PDB file of C-alpha atoms and ligand atoms in Angstrom:
ATOM      1  CA  MET R 671      12.649  -9.534  54.373  1.00 58.00           C
ATOM      2  CA  LYS R 672       9.563  -7.938  53.610  1.00 63.00           C
ATOM      3  CA  PRO R 673       7.970  -8.618  50.166  1.00 62.00           C
ATOM      4  CA  GLN R 674       8.247  -5.117  49.293  1.00 63.00           C
ATOM      5  CA  THR R 675      12.158  -5.034  49.203  1.00 69.00           C
ATOM      6  CA  LEU R 676      12.079  -7.836  46.522  1.00 68.00           C
ATOM      7  CA  LEU R 677       9.528  -6.151  44.792  1.00 71.00           C
ATOM      8  CA  ALA R 678      11.389  -3.039  44.077  1.00 72.00           C
ATOM      9  CA  PRO R 679      14.575  -4.466  42.245  1.00 68.00           C
ATOM     10  CA  ALA R 680      12.440  -6.908  40.364  1.00 64.00           C
ATOM     11  CA  LEU R 681      10.515  -4.264  38.920  1.00 63.00           C
ATOM     12  CA  ALA R 682      13.503  -2.247  38.332  1.00 65.00           C
ATOM     13  CA  LEU R 683      14.770  -5.250  35.914  1.00 61.00           C
ATOM     14  CA  VAL R 684      11.235  -5.650  34.099  1.00 61.00           C
ATOM     15  CA  ALA R 685      11.684  -1.899  33.210  1.00 59.00           C
ATOM     16  CA  MET R 686      15.163  -2.247  31.979  1.00 60.00           C
ATOM     17  CA  ALA R 687      14.169  -5.258  29.692  1.00 59.00           C
ATOM     18  CA  CYS R 688      11.533  -2.983  28.205  1.00 57.00           C
ATOM     19  CA  MET R 689      13.649  -0.232  27.604  1.00 60.00           C
ATOM     20  CA  ASP R 690      16.193  -2.179  25.719  1.00 58.00           C
ATOM     21  CA  THR R 691      15.345  -0.731  22.307  1.00 57.00           C
ATOM     22  CA  SER R 692      17.693  -2.730  20.222  1.00 57.00           C
ATOM     23  CA  PHE R 693      15.019  -5.135  18.926  1.00 57.00           C
ATOM     24  CA  ALA R 694      13.187  -2.081  17.820  1.00 59.00           C
ATOM     25  CA  ILE R 695      15.545  -0.880  15.822  1.00 57.00           C
ATOM     26  CA  THR R 696      16.313  -4.068  13.723  1.00 60.00           C
ATOM     27  CA  LYS R 697      12.500  -4.035  12.997  1.00 56.00           C
ATOM     28  CA  THR R 698      12.815  -0.497  11.555  1.00 59.00           C
ATOM     29  CA  VAL R 699      15.797  -1.419   9.234  1.00 55.00           C
ATOM     30  CA  GLU R 700      14.108  -4.356   7.999  1.00 57.00           C
ATOM     31  CA  LEU R 701      10.816  -3.252   6.864  1.00 52.00           C
ATOM     32  CA  PRO R 702       9.027  -5.473   4.571  1.00 54.00           C
ATOM     33  CA  PRO R 703       8.607  -4.517   0.960  1.00 58.00           C
ATOM     34  CA  ASP R 704       5.312  -3.075   1.741  1.00 65.00           C
ATOM     35  CA  GLY R 705       5.774   0.748   1.398  1.00 79.00           C
ATOM     36  CA  ILE R 706       5.994   0.473  -2.391  1.00 89.00           C
ATOM     37  CA  ALA R 707       4.948   4.075  -4.134  1.00 93.00           C
ATOM     38  CA  LEU R 708       3.281   4.425  -7.193  1.00 96.00           C
ATOM     39  CA  THR R 709       5.087   5.166 -10.170  1.00 96.00           C
ATOM     40  CA  ALA R 710       5.530   9.083 -10.299  1.00 95.00           C
ATOM     41  CA  SER R 711       4.248  10.570 -13.635  1.00 96.00           C
ATOM     42  CA  PRO R 712       2.905  13.840 -15.170  1.00 97.00           C
ATOM     43  CA  LEU R 713      -0.380  11.981 -15.955  1.00 97.00           C
ATOM     44  CA  PRO R 714      -3.238  13.755 -14.099  1.00 97.00           C
ATOM     45  CA  GLY R 715      -4.536  10.001 -12.983  1.00 98.00           C
ATOM     46  CA  TYR R 716      -1.039   9.708 -11.083  1.00 97.00           C
ATOM     47  CA  GLN R 717      -2.400  12.336  -8.336  1.00 97.00           C
ATOM     48  CA  LYS R 718      -5.712  10.576  -8.506  1.00 97.00           C
ATOM     49  CA  ALA R 719      -4.218   7.112  -8.010  1.00 97.00           C
ATOM     50  CA  GLN R 720      -2.155   8.039  -4.881  1.00 95.00           C
ATOM     51  CA  GLU R 721      -5.298   9.495  -3.356  1.00 95.00           C
ATOM     52  CA  ASN R 722      -7.486   6.656  -4.290  1.00 97.00           C
ATOM     53  CA  CYS R 723      -5.337   3.520  -4.482  1.00 96.00           C
ATOM     54  CA  THR R 724      -2.963   2.907  -2.067  1.00 93.00           C
ATOM     55  CA  ARG R 725      -5.634   3.651   0.985  1.00 89.00           C
ATOM     56  CA  CYS R 726      -5.538  -0.495   1.534  1.00 93.00           C
ATOM     57  CA  HIS R 727      -2.717  -1.769   0.078  1.00 93.00           C
ATOM     58  CA  SER R 728       0.258  -0.479  -1.424  1.00 93.00           C
ATOM     59  CA  ALA R 729       1.628  -0.142  -5.034  1.00 95.00           C
ATOM     60  CA  GLU R 730       2.894  -3.479  -4.852  1.00 93.00           C
ATOM     61  CA  TYR R 731      -0.337  -4.938  -6.139  1.00 95.00           C
ATOM     62  CA  MET R 732       0.204  -2.851  -9.417  1.00 96.00           C
ATOM     63  CA  GLN R 733       3.362  -3.718  -9.933  1.00 94.00           C
ATOM     64  CA  TYR R 734       2.522  -7.497 -10.064  1.00 94.00           C
ATOM     65  CA  GLN R 735       0.358  -7.242 -12.687  1.00 97.00           C
ATOM     66  CA  PRO R 736       1.018  -8.229 -16.526  1.00 97.00           C
ATOM     67  CA  PRO R 737       2.747  -5.479 -18.301  1.00 96.00           C
ATOM     68  CA  THR R 738       0.576  -6.961 -21.439  1.00 97.00           C
ATOM     69  CA  ALA R 739      -2.405  -6.102 -19.431  1.00 98.00           C
ATOM     70  CA  PRO R 740      -4.903  -3.605 -21.899  1.00 98.00           C
ATOM     71  CA  ARG R 741      -7.070  -0.693 -20.836  1.00 98.00           C
ATOM     72  CA  ALA R 742     -10.084  -2.914 -20.264  1.00 98.00           C
ATOM     73  CA  TYR R 743      -8.425  -4.998 -17.752  1.00 98.00           C
ATOM     74  CA  TRP R 744      -7.428  -1.892 -15.590  1.00 98.00           C
ATOM     75  CA  ASP R 745     -10.624  -0.642 -16.066  1.00 98.00           C
ATOM     76  CA  ALA R 746     -12.467  -3.797 -14.615  1.00 98.00           C
ATOM     77  CA  MET R 747      -9.525  -3.569 -11.730  1.00 98.00           C
ATOM     78  CA  VAL R 748     -10.640  -0.102 -10.823  1.00 98.00           C
ATOM     79  CA  LYS R 749     -14.138  -0.975 -10.940  1.00 98.00           C
ATOM     80  CA  ARG R 750     -13.443  -4.101  -8.993  1.00 97.00           C
ATOM     81  CA  MET R 751     -11.629  -2.082  -6.239  1.00 97.00           C
ATOM     82  CA  LYS R 752     -14.814   0.203  -5.941  1.00 97.00           C
ATOM     83  CA  VAL R 753     -17.630  -2.306  -6.176  1.00 97.00           C
ATOM     84  CA  VAL R 754     -15.984  -5.578  -4.565  1.00 97.00           C
ATOM     85  CA  PHE R 755     -13.717  -3.802  -1.905  1.00 96.00           C
ATOM     86  CA  LYS R 756     -15.912  -0.606  -1.526  1.00 96.00           C
ATOM     87  CA  GLY R 757     -13.280   1.777  -2.319  1.00 96.00           C
ATOM     88  CA  PRO R 758     -14.541   5.427  -2.330  1.00 96.00           C
ATOM     89  CA  ILE R 759     -13.389   6.170  -5.618  1.00 97.00           C
ATOM     90  CA  PRO R 760     -14.880   8.977  -7.198  1.00 97.00           C
ATOM     91  CA  GLU R 761     -16.761   7.866 -10.544  1.00 97.00           C
ATOM     92  CA  GLU R 762     -15.297  10.872 -12.440  1.00 98.00           C
ATOM     93  CA  ASP R 763     -11.919  10.133 -11.469  1.00 98.00           C
ATOM     94  CA  MET R 764     -11.814   6.500 -12.982  1.00 98.00           C
ATOM     95  CA  PRO R 765     -10.900   7.526 -16.373  1.00 98.00           C
ATOM     96  CA  ALA R 766      -7.789   9.478 -15.455  1.00 98.00           C
ATOM     97  CA  ILE R 767      -6.668   6.647 -13.139  1.00 98.00           C
ATOM     98  CA  VAL R 768      -7.463   4.029 -15.730  1.00 98.00           C
ATOM     99  CA  ASP R 769      -5.470   5.903 -18.439  1.00 98.00           C
ATOM    100  CA  TYR R 770      -2.176   6.257 -15.687  1.00 98.00           C
ATOM    101  CA  LEU R 771      -2.467   2.797 -14.869  1.00 98.00           C
ATOM    102  CA  VAL R 772      -2.462   1.202 -18.025  1.00 98.00           C
ATOM    103  CA  LYS R 773       0.504   3.603 -19.556  1.00 98.00           C
ATOM    104  CA  THR R 774       2.571   2.851 -16.207  1.00 97.00           C
ATOM    105  CA  TYR R 775       1.749  -0.676 -15.591  1.00 98.00           C
ATOM    106  CA  GLY R 776       0.114  -2.066 -18.756  1.00 97.00           C
ATOM    107  CA  ASN R 777       0.324  -2.605 -22.434  1.00 97.00           C
ATOM    108  CA  GLU R 778       0.480   1.443 -22.937  1.00 98.00           C
ATOM    109  CA  GLN R 779       3.477   1.828 -21.688  1.00 96.00           C
ATOM    110  CA  SER R 780       6.151   4.039 -23.472  1.00 84.00           C
ATOM    111  CA  LYS R 781       9.245   2.316 -22.723  1.00 63.00           C
TER     112      LYS R 781
HETATM  113  C1  HEC Y 521     -11.367  -0.164  -0.197  1.00 54.07           C
HETATM  114  C2  HEC Y 521      -9.751  -0.946  -0.022  1.00 54.07           C
HETATM  115  C3  HEC Y 521      -9.134  -0.799  -1.534  1.00 54.07           C
HETATM  116  C4  HEC Y 521      -8.972   0.453  -2.347  1.00 54.07           C
HETATM  117  C5  HEC Y 521      -9.361   1.939  -2.019  1.00 54.07           C
HETATM  118  C6  HEC Y 521      -8.138  -0.385  -3.622  1.00 54.07           C
HETATM  119  N1  HEC Y 521      -7.893  -1.614  -3.467  1.00 54.07           N
HETATM  120 FE1  HEC Y 521      -7.045  -2.597  -4.693  1.00 54.07          FE
HETATM  121  N2  HEC Y 521      -7.276  -4.239  -3.351  1.00 54.07           N
HETATM  122  C7  HEC Y 521      -8.075  -4.320  -2.274  1.00 54.07           C
HETATM  123  C8  HEC Y 521      -7.858  -5.630  -1.551  1.00 54.07           C
HETATM  124  C9  HEC Y 521      -8.730  -5.877  -0.494  1.00 54.07           C
HETATM  125  C10 HEC Y 521      -7.239  -6.590  -2.535  1.00 54.07           C
HETATM  126  C11 HEC Y 521      -6.708  -7.686  -2.565  1.00 54.07           C
HETATM  127  C12 HEC Y 521      -7.757  -8.621  -3.047  1.00 54.07           C
HETATM  128  C13 HEC Y 521      -7.394 -10.430  -3.213  1.00 54.07           C
HETATM  129  O1  HEC Y 521      -6.583 -10.442  -2.318  1.00 54.07           O
HETATM  130  O2  HEC Y 521      -7.942 -11.036  -3.761  1.00 54.07           O
HETATM  131  C14 HEC Y 521      -6.849  -5.781  -3.767  1.00 54.07           C
HETATM  132  C15 HEC Y 521      -6.189  -5.946  -4.580  1.00 54.07           C
HETATM  133  C16 HEC Y 521      -5.647  -5.375  -5.938  1.00 54.07           C
HETATM  134  C17 HEC Y 521      -4.565  -5.917  -6.976  1.00 54.07           C
HETATM  135  C18 HEC Y 521      -4.393  -7.038  -7.105  1.00 54.07           C
HETATM  136  C19 HEC Y 521      -4.924  -7.879  -7.950  1.00 54.07           C
HETATM  137  C20 HEC Y 521      -6.346  -8.589  -7.564  1.00 54.07           C
HETATM  138  O3  HEC Y 521      -7.383  -8.504  -8.224  1.00 54.07           O
HETATM  139  O4  HEC Y 521      -6.516  -8.725  -6.275  1.00 54.07           O
HETATM  140  C21 HEC Y 521      -4.722  -4.700  -7.758  1.00 54.07           C
HETATM  141  C22 HEC Y 521      -3.858  -4.462  -9.376  1.00 54.07           C
HETATM  142  C23 HEC Y 521      -5.806  -3.397  -7.043  1.00 54.07           C
HETATM  143  N3  HEC Y 521      -5.770  -3.842  -5.751  1.00 54.07           N
HETATM  144  C24 HEC Y 521      -5.188  -2.352  -7.866  1.00 54.07           C
HETATM  145  C25 HEC Y 521      -6.245  -1.212  -7.062  1.00 54.07           C
HETATM  146  C26 HEC Y 521      -6.312   0.263  -7.674  1.00 54.07           C
HETATM  147  C27 HEC Y 521      -5.797   0.625  -9.156  1.00 54.07           C
HETATM  148  C28 HEC Y 521      -6.735   1.207  -7.051  1.00 54.07           C
HETATM  149  C29 HEC Y 521      -7.398   2.140  -7.091  1.00 54.07           C
HETATM  150  C30 HEC Y 521      -8.193   2.564  -8.465  1.00 54.07           C
HETATM  151  C31 HEC Y 521      -7.060   0.025  -5.668  1.00 54.07           C
HETATM  152  N4  HEC Y 521      -6.353  -1.158  -6.020  1.00 54.07           N
HETATM  153  C32 HEC Y 521      -7.794   0.675  -4.733  1.00 54.07           C
HETATM  154  C33 HEC Y 521      -8.695  -3.006  -1.654  1.00 54.07           C
HETATM  155  C34 HEC Y 521      -8.683  -2.107  -2.105  1.00 54.07           C
END
């Protein structure tokens, strides 16, 4: 038997194994909780936070902050993202973002 005659069925088997999508489907269903979006708000900072704050990580990080955190804490947080992690956050958008964050995740929540 020529080596080529053995190679063809072997390749076909490998191709079949690769086309088995059951693994991929399971993966899609069990997504880690990382697609967490920012809480919707009519505040102007909501849109700006979406543009500037979910580029590197999901909104999960915001949710883990203490609900007692005051405005100064969020102000420092936004500055930290810009200065330490070099987030391209426009200076003029920062007050609106802080306002949205403290009213949505911090100690100025209305609920
Ligand atoms: C350039 C990437 C980048 C951008 C843009 C960015 N972050 Fe972050 N952020 C990070 C990194 C990296 C960490 C993880 C720091 C760590 O693990 O200590 C982080 C962590 C956090 C945390 C968790 C607390 C902490 O200090 O680690 C919060 C809250 C947070 N970011 C909020 C924001 C907000 C609000 C914005 C928008 C103003 C923002 N991030 C934009 C990179 C970014």
